[in-house]
Amino acid sequence: MAGLWFEEFMIGQRFVHEVRRTVTDMDNMLFSSLTYNPAPIHIDHHYAATTEHGRPLVNSLFTLGLVIGLSVQDTTMGTTVANLGMSETTFPNPVFAGDTIRSETEVKALRPSASRPGQGIVTFEHVGLNQRDEPVCRTLRAALMMARPATA
C-alpha cells in the first residue's frame, strides 16, 4: 500500500508526482462516449477545426480525473475511505490530444472526523500541468482518510 494514513499528512506538505501521462485522441473519444457527452467540441474534428482552437478539446472532466488519478499512488492508494467533494475547480488552459499531463498536490487542511473514529478529512489542492508547465486544472478535494490502525 503506497497511500499515507491520516496522521502522516501535514498542512503544507507538497507532492510532485512522478507519473505523467500523454493524453490521446482515443482517451477523449472514449471518455466522452462513456459519459454520454456528444459535444462536438470534444468528438467532431471537422467541427472543432472551425473553433478558435482549431482542434478538439479534451473533455475537462477527463482532465480532472487524470490530475487526481496521477496523485493517488503517492497519497491515497489504499488509505482513502471516500472522496467527499471537490471545490474551486478551474481549467485555466485547454488540454489537447498529445499533451503530457503531470500533477502536483499540496495538503491544505486536516481534521479528524467528528462522526467516524479512526478517520480524518484531508483537503488536497491538486494542480495539473502540461508539458510546458502551464496549469490545465486546479481543484480542492476533500477526502475521508483512514487513520493508522491501532497495533496490538
mmCIF file of C-alpha atoms in Angstrom:
data_model
loop_
_atom_site.group_PDB
_atom_site.id
_atom_site.type_symbol
_atom_site.label_atom_id
_atom_site.label_comp_id
_atom_site.label_asym_id
_atom_site.label_seq_id
_atom_site.Cartn_x
_atom_site.Cartn_y
_atom_site.Cartn_z
ATOM 1 C CA MET A 1 0.000 0.000 0.000
ATOM 2 C CA ALA A 2 1.524 3.292 -1.111
ATOM 3 C CA GLY A 3 -1.011 5.684 0.447
ATOM 4 C CA LEU A 4 -0.454 7.620 3.617
ATOM 5 C CA TRP A 5 -2.502 7.344 6.800
ATOM 6 C CA PHE A 6 -4.348 10.433 8.030
ATOM 7 C CA GLU A 7 -1.669 11.088 10.684
ATOM 8 C CA GLU A 8 1.102 11.082 8.100
ATOM 9 C CA PHE A 9 -0.197 14.184 6.324
ATOM 10 C CA MET A 10 0.908 17.692 7.333
ATOM 11 C CA ILE A 11 -0.535 21.034 6.263
ATOM 12 C CA GLY A 12 1.747 22.484 3.598
ATOM 13 C CA GLN A 13 3.101 19.079 2.607
ATOM 14 C CA ARG A 14 3.793 19.014 -1.145
ATOM 15 C CA PHE A 15 3.989 16.171 -3.595
ATOM 16 C CA VAL A 16 5.397 16.397 -7.109
ATOM 17 C CA HIS A 17 4.034 13.200 -8.608
ATOM 18 C CA GLU A 18 6.453 11.278 -10.777
ATOM 19 C CA VAL A 19 3.944 9.540 -13.051
ATOM 20 C CA ARG A 20 2.955 11.554 -16.139
ATOM 21 C CA ARG A 21 0.555 10.663 -18.915
ATOM 22 C CA THR A 22 0.232 11.701 -22.528
ATOM 23 C CA VAL A 23 -3.415 12.166 -23.475
ATOM 24 C CA THR A 24 -4.575 10.586 -26.733
ATOM 25 C CA ASP A 25 -7.449 11.351 -29.052
ATOM 26 C CA MET A 26 -8.864 7.930 -28.151
ATOM 27 C CA ASP A 27 -8.873 8.858 -24.433
ATOM 28 C CA ASN A 28 -11.015 11.868 -25.275
ATOM 29 C CA MET A 29 -13.354 9.968 -27.609
ATOM 30 C CA LEU A 30 -13.783 7.043 -25.228
ATOM 31 C CA PHE A 31 -14.343 9.224 -22.151
ATOM 32 C CA SER A 32 -16.856 11.405 -23.991
ATOM 33 C CA SER A 33 -18.661 8.292 -25.242
ATOM 34 C CA LEU A 34 -18.673 6.533 -21.875
ATOM 35 C CA THR A 35 -20.129 9.633 -20.207
ATOM 36 C CA TYR A 36 -22.687 10.265 -22.993
ATOM 37 C CA ASN A 37 -21.203 13.667 -23.778
ATOM 38 C CA PRO A 38 -21.771 14.262 -27.511
ATOM 39 C CA ALA A 39 -20.442 17.852 -27.518
ATOM 40 C CA PRO A 40 -18.843 18.334 -30.943
ATOM 41 C CA ILE A 41 -16.021 20.374 -29.393
ATOM 42 C CA HIS A 42 -14.751 17.026 -27.982
ATOM 43 C CA ILE A 43 -15.607 14.428 -30.628
ATOM 44 C CA ASP A 44 -16.024 16.102 -34.031
ATOM 45 C CA HIS A 45 -12.703 17.010 -35.650
ATOM 46 C CA HIS A 46 -14.409 18.787 -38.560
ATOM 47 C CA TYR A 47 -16.489 20.984 -36.232
ATOM 48 C CA ALA A 48 -13.554 21.596 -33.872
ATOM 49 C CA ALA A 49 -11.491 22.829 -36.843
ATOM 50 C CA THR A 50 -13.917 25.774 -37.091
ATOM 51 C CA THR A 51 -13.434 26.837 -33.456
ATOM 52 C CA GLU A 52 -10.826 29.187 -32.025
ATOM 53 C CA HIS A 53 -8.641 26.226 -31.023
ATOM 54 C CA GLY A 54 -8.858 24.506 -34.411
ATOM 55 C CA ARG A 55 -8.946 21.013 -32.915
ATOM 56 C CA PRO A 56 -10.932 19.034 -30.334
ATOM 57 C CA LEU A 57 -10.599 19.984 -26.684
ATOM 58 C CA VAL A 58 -10.049 17.147 -24.239
ATOM 59 C CA ASN A 59 -13.097 16.763 -22.021
ATOM 60 C CA SER A 60 -12.401 18.744 -18.833
ATOM 61 C CA LEU A 61 -13.806 16.014 -16.582
ATOM 62 C CA PHE A 62 -11.272 13.594 -18.063
ATOM 63 C CA THR A 63 -8.578 16.139 -17.240
ATOM 64 C CA LEU A 64 -9.855 16.477 -13.653
ATOM 65 C CA GLY A 65 -9.930 12.710 -13.189
ATOM 66 C CA LEU A 66 -6.458 12.322 -14.660
ATOM 67 C CA VAL A 67 -4.939 15.034 -12.471
ATOM 68 C CA ILE A 68 -6.380 13.438 -9.322
ATOM 69 C CA GLY A 69 -5.553 9.934 -10.540
ATOM 70 C CA LEU A 70 -1.903 10.839 -11.039
ATOM 71 C CA SER A 71 -1.752 11.747 -7.325
ATOM 72 C CA VAL A 72 -3.175 8.515 -5.927
ATOM 73 C CA GLN A 73 -0.026 6.400 -5.779
ATOM 74 C CA ASP A 74 1.818 8.922 -3.600
ATOM 75 C CA THR A 75 -1.052 9.991 -1.357
ATOM 76 C CA THR A 76 -4.194 7.892 -1.033
ATOM 77 C CA MET A 77 -3.649 4.424 -2.570
ATOM 78 C CA GLY A 78 -5.399 2.024 -0.197
ATOM 79 C CA THR A 79 -5.999 4.579 2.563
ATOM 80 C CA THR A 80 -8.943 6.531 1.147
ATOM 81 C CA VAL A 81 -12.399 5.801 2.541
ATOM 82 C CA ALA A 82 -14.210 8.179 0.162
ATOM 83 C CA ASN A 83 -13.972 11.399 -1.787
ATOM 84 C CA LEU A 84 -16.233 13.935 -0.096
ATOM 85 C CA GLY A 85 -16.197 16.551 -2.823
ATOM 86 C CA MET A 86 -14.254 18.932 -4.987
ATOM 87 C CA SER A 87 -14.494 22.718 -4.984
ATOM 88 C CA GLU A 88 -12.920 25.717 -6.652
ATOM 89 C CA THR A 89 -12.203 23.609 -9.739
ATOM 90 C CA THR A 90 -10.809 25.587 -12.660
ATOM 91 C CA PHE A 91 -9.366 24.777 -16.081
ATOM 92 C CA PRO A 92 -7.095 27.736 -16.909
ATOM 93 C CA ASN A 93 -5.724 26.263 -20.150
ATOM 94 C CA PRO A 94 -7.119 23.702 -22.585
ATOM 95 C CA VAL A 95 -5.808 20.162 -22.985
ATOM 96 C CA PHE A 96 -5.375 18.625 -26.434
ATOM 97 C CA ALA A 97 -4.516 15.143 -27.634
ATOM 98 C CA GLY A 98 -0.735 14.845 -27.471
ATOM 99 C CA ASP A 99 -0.366 16.905 -24.280
ATOM 100 C CA THR A 100 1.520 15.244 -21.432
ATOM 101 C CA ILE A 101 -0.044 15.948 -18.046
ATOM 102 C CA ARG A 102 1.615 15.828 -14.650
ATOM 103 C CA SER A 103 0.229 16.579 -11.216
ATOM 104 C CA GLU A 104 1.334 18.328 -8.036
ATOM 105 C CA THR A 105 -0.504 18.177 -4.714
ATOM 106 C CA GLU A 106 -0.430 20.254 -1.545
ATOM 107 C CA VAL A 107 -2.171 19.408 1.728
ATOM 108 C CA LYS A 108 -4.296 22.449 2.621
ATOM 109 C CA ALA A 109 -6.256 21.295 5.702
ATOM 110 C CA LEU A 110 -6.594 18.373 8.111
ATOM 111 C CA ARG A 111 -9.189 17.490 10.704
ATOM 112 C CA PRO A 112 -10.214 14.323 12.497
ATOM 113 C CA SER A 113 -13.676 13.101 11.579
ATOM 114 C CA ALA A 114 -16.285 14.053 14.187
ATOM 115 C CA SER A 115 -18.545 11.139 13.274
ATOM 116 C CA ARG A 116 -16.099 8.416 12.238
ATOM 117 C CA PRO A 117 -13.494 7.400 14.825
ATOM 118 C CA GLY A 118 -10.231 6.308 13.245
ATOM 119 C CA GLN A 119 -10.702 8.513 10.193
ATOM 120 C CA GLY A 120 -9.923 12.088 9.206
ATOM 121 C CA ILE A 121 -10.567 14.573 6.430
ATOM 122 C CA VAL A 122 -7.685 15.817 4.306
ATOM 123 C CA THR A 123 -8.147 18.715 1.897
ATOM 124 C CA PHE A 124 -5.804 18.427 -1.053
ATOM 125 C CA GLU A 125 -5.081 21.035 -3.682
ATOM 126 C CA HIS A 126 -4.294 19.256 -6.946
ATOM 127 C CA VAL A 127 -2.749 21.144 -9.844
ATOM 128 C CA GLY A 128 -2.340 19.612 -13.290
ATOM 129 C CA LEU A 129 0.324 20.958 -15.622
ATOM 130 C CA ASN A 130 1.058 20.254 -19.265
ATOM 131 C CA GLN A 131 4.463 19.660 -20.854
ATOM 132 C CA ARG A 132 5.047 23.438 -20.964
ATOM 133 C CA ASP A 133 4.319 23.713 -17.200
ATOM 134 C CA GLU A 134 1.097 25.606 -17.951
ATOM 135 C CA PRO A 135 -1.668 24.868 -15.442
ATOM 136 C CA VAL A 136 -4.550 22.971 -17.036
ATOM 137 C CA CYS A 137 -6.557 22.086 -13.914
ATOM 138 C CA ARG A 138 -6.758 23.101 -10.269
ATOM 139 C CA THR A 139 -9.104 21.707 -7.649
ATOM 140 C CA LEU A 140 -9.547 21.407 -3.916
ATOM 141 C CA ARG A 141 -10.538 17.852 -2.941
ATOM 142 C CA ALA A 142 -11.781 16.729 0.464
ATOM 143 C CA ALA A 143 -11.004 13.066 1.112
ATOM 144 C CA LEU A 144 -12.026 10.915 4.060
ATOM 145 C CA MET A 145 -8.877 9.026 5.009
ATOM 146 C CA MET A 146 -8.131 6.097 7.286
ATOM 147 C CA ALA A 147 -6.087 6.678 10.401
ATOM 148 C CA ARG A 148 -3.247 4.293 11.160
ATOM 149 C CA PRO A 149 -4.677 1.071 12.610
ATOM 150 C CA ALA A 150 -4.000 0.503 16.291
ATOM 151 C CA THR A 151 -1.334 -2.110 16.931
ATOM 152 C CA ALA A 152 -1.955 -4.883 19.417
#
